């Protein structure tokens, strides 16, 4: 058996941050294995987290192994892998801007998570409901429009249909994912936000139609959004 070129390590039952990497690998048609979803894979993932790979251990999933390189932090994984799979233009400026956009999306992801875990990840949602309500209200009313408005302006500034201009790149896949997640978690809030992000919505629709991405989204490999992930549908947090 030949070794797969990319091994993705992520929790097997949620989209989570791993989904940003999955989407890139799937869209590029890259040969990869979603290790923790394979028999014995969780054990391998936990061993690497404990330092069993030698060298620098990842702090948390997602992480990726390719050849001798073991690399973690979602935005960093994507910055490393995207040039290899043809999902980012050449050139320092384009790559720095792609990374800048991805880091900003990951900031938004942290805030989306904190809308249901404002006190901390060590407690259950049920143990921080009043605080979540307060946090989610501000998130939906102010932070989501600020982040999505920035993405909307970034598309306009690039002069094309995508975040970096005329050609799609990995950050467009991540923008699609974050929009899908927010629409799942906050259908009412996102209905209100929709009018001010026409370019972003069009971009997301275009991404969803890319043949390999469309095939992936329709496949059992795409885990459904659920209330263990980052984007959770708690109707009481979407009342605004
Ligand atoms: N900044 C990191 C965050 C990684 C992270 O928080 N991973 C979560 C799952 S999405 C995890 O398993 N965290 C375990 C922990 O923080 O102890 C990234 O973007 O990859």
PDB file of N, CA and C and ligand atoms in Angstrom, residues 10-11 16-17 59-62 73-75 106 230, ligand 1:
ATOM      1  N   UNK A  10      -8.311  15.108  12.635  1.00  0.00           N
ATOM      2  CA  UNK A  10      -9.328  15.967  13.245  1.00  0.00           C
ATOM      3  C   UNK A  10     -10.383  15.091  13.913  1.00  0.00           C
ATOM      4  N   UNK A  11     -11.119  15.705  14.845  1.00  0.00           N
ATOM      5  CA  UNK A  11     -12.191  14.971  15.538  1.00  0.00           C
ATOM      6  C   UNK A  11     -13.173  14.414  14.502  1.00  0.00           C
ATOM      7  N   UNK A  16     -16.236  21.308  12.554  1.00  0.00           N
ATOM      8  CA  UNK A  16     -15.248  22.055  13.320  1.00  0.00           C
ATOM      9  C   UNK A  16     -14.235  22.788  12.450  1.00  0.00           C
ATOM     10  N   UNK A  17     -13.066  22.997  13.014  1.00  0.00           N
ATOM     11  CA  UNK A  17     -12.014  23.674  12.246  1.00  0.00           C
ATOM     12  C   UNK A  17     -11.417  22.759  11.184  1.00  0.00           C
ATOM     13  N   UNK A  59      -0.652  21.435  19.259  1.00  0.00           N
ATOM     14  CA  UNK A  59      -1.376  21.730  20.511  1.00  0.00           C
ATOM     15  C   UNK A  59      -2.772  21.142  20.453  1.00  0.00           C
ATOM     16  N   UNK A  60      -3.398  21.226  19.257  1.00  0.00           N
ATOM     17  CA  UNK A  60      -4.785  20.758  19.110  1.00  0.00           C
ATOM     18  C   UNK A  60      -5.049  20.444  17.638  1.00  0.00           C
ATOM     19  N   UNK A  61      -6.040  19.576  17.375  1.00  0.00           N
ATOM     20  CA  UNK A  61      -6.462  19.358  15.993  1.00  0.00           C
ATOM     21  C   UNK A  61      -7.157  20.614  15.456  1.00  0.00           C
ATOM     22  N   UNK A  62      -7.196  20.877  14.168  1.00  0.00           N
ATOM     23  CA  UNK A  62      -6.708  20.004  13.105  1.00  0.00           C
ATOM     24  C   UNK A  62      -5.197  20.123  12.904  1.00  0.00           C
ATOM     25  N   UNK A  73      -2.457  24.279  13.436  1.00  0.00           N
ATOM     26  CA  UNK A  73      -3.085  25.608  13.381  1.00  0.00           C
ATOM     27  C   UNK A  73      -3.729  25.772  11.994  1.00  0.00           C
ATOM     28  N   UNK A  74      -5.047  25.829  11.991  1.00  0.00           N
ATOM     29  CA  UNK A  74      -5.821  25.769  10.752  1.00  0.00           C
ATOM     30  C   UNK A  74      -5.285  26.693   9.650  1.00  0.00           C
ATOM     31  N   UNK A  75      -5.123  27.973   9.985  1.00  0.00           N
ATOM     32  CA  UNK A  75      -4.689  28.926   8.953  1.00  0.00           C
ATOM     33  C   UNK A  75      -3.283  28.597   8.459  1.00  0.00           C
ATOM     34  N   UNK A 106     -10.604  32.858  10.959  1.00  0.00           N
ATOM     35  CA  UNK A 106     -10.426  32.034  12.161  1.00  0.00           C
ATOM     36  C   UNK A 106     -10.758  32.826  13.430  1.00  0.00           C
ATOM     37  N   UNK A 230     -18.696  23.760  16.213  1.00  0.00           N
ATOM     38  CA  UNK A 230     -18.469  25.179  16.495  1.00  0.00           C
ATOM     39  C   UNK A 230     -19.745  25.975  16.226  1.00  0.00           C
TER      40      UNK A 230
HETATM   41  N1  LIG B   1      -6.107  28.124  16.796  1.00  0.00           N
HETATM   42  C1  LIG B   1      -6.272  26.715  16.569  1.00  0.00           C
HETATM   43  C2  LIG B   1      -7.352  26.209  17.495  1.00  0.00           C
HETATM   44  C3  LIG B   1      -7.429  24.713  17.521  1.00  0.00           C
HETATM   45  C4  LIG B   1      -8.566  24.250  18.391  1.00  0.00           C
HETATM   46  O1  LIG B   1      -9.079  24.965  19.250  1.00  0.00           O
HETATM   47  N2  LIG B   1      -8.980  22.999  18.159  1.00  0.00           N
HETATM   48  C5  LIG B   1     -10.098  22.455  18.900  1.00  0.00           C
HETATM   49  C6  LIG B   1     -11.034  21.701  18.004  1.00  0.00           C
HETATM   50  S1  LIG B   1     -11.711  22.779  16.761  1.00  0.00           S
HETATM   51  C7  LIG B   1      -9.555  21.521  19.955  1.00  0.00           C
HETATM   52  O2  LIG B   1      -9.568  20.312  19.815  1.00  0.00           O
HETATM   53  N3  LIG B   1      -9.102  22.111  21.045  1.00  0.00           N
HETATM   54  C8  LIG B   1      -8.589  21.385  22.165  1.00  0.00           C
HETATM   55  C9  LIG B   1      -8.070  22.323  23.204  1.00  0.00           C
HETATM   56  O3  LIG B   1      -8.053  23.541  22.975  1.00  0.00           O
HETATM   57  O4  LIG B   1      -7.675  21.850  24.264  1.00  0.00           O
HETATM   58  C10 LIG B   1      -6.589  26.441  15.101  1.00  0.00           C
HETATM   59  O5  LIG B   1      -7.086  27.360  14.416  1.00  0.00           O
HETATM   60  O6  LIG B   1      -6.341  25.341  14.600  1.00  0.00           O
END
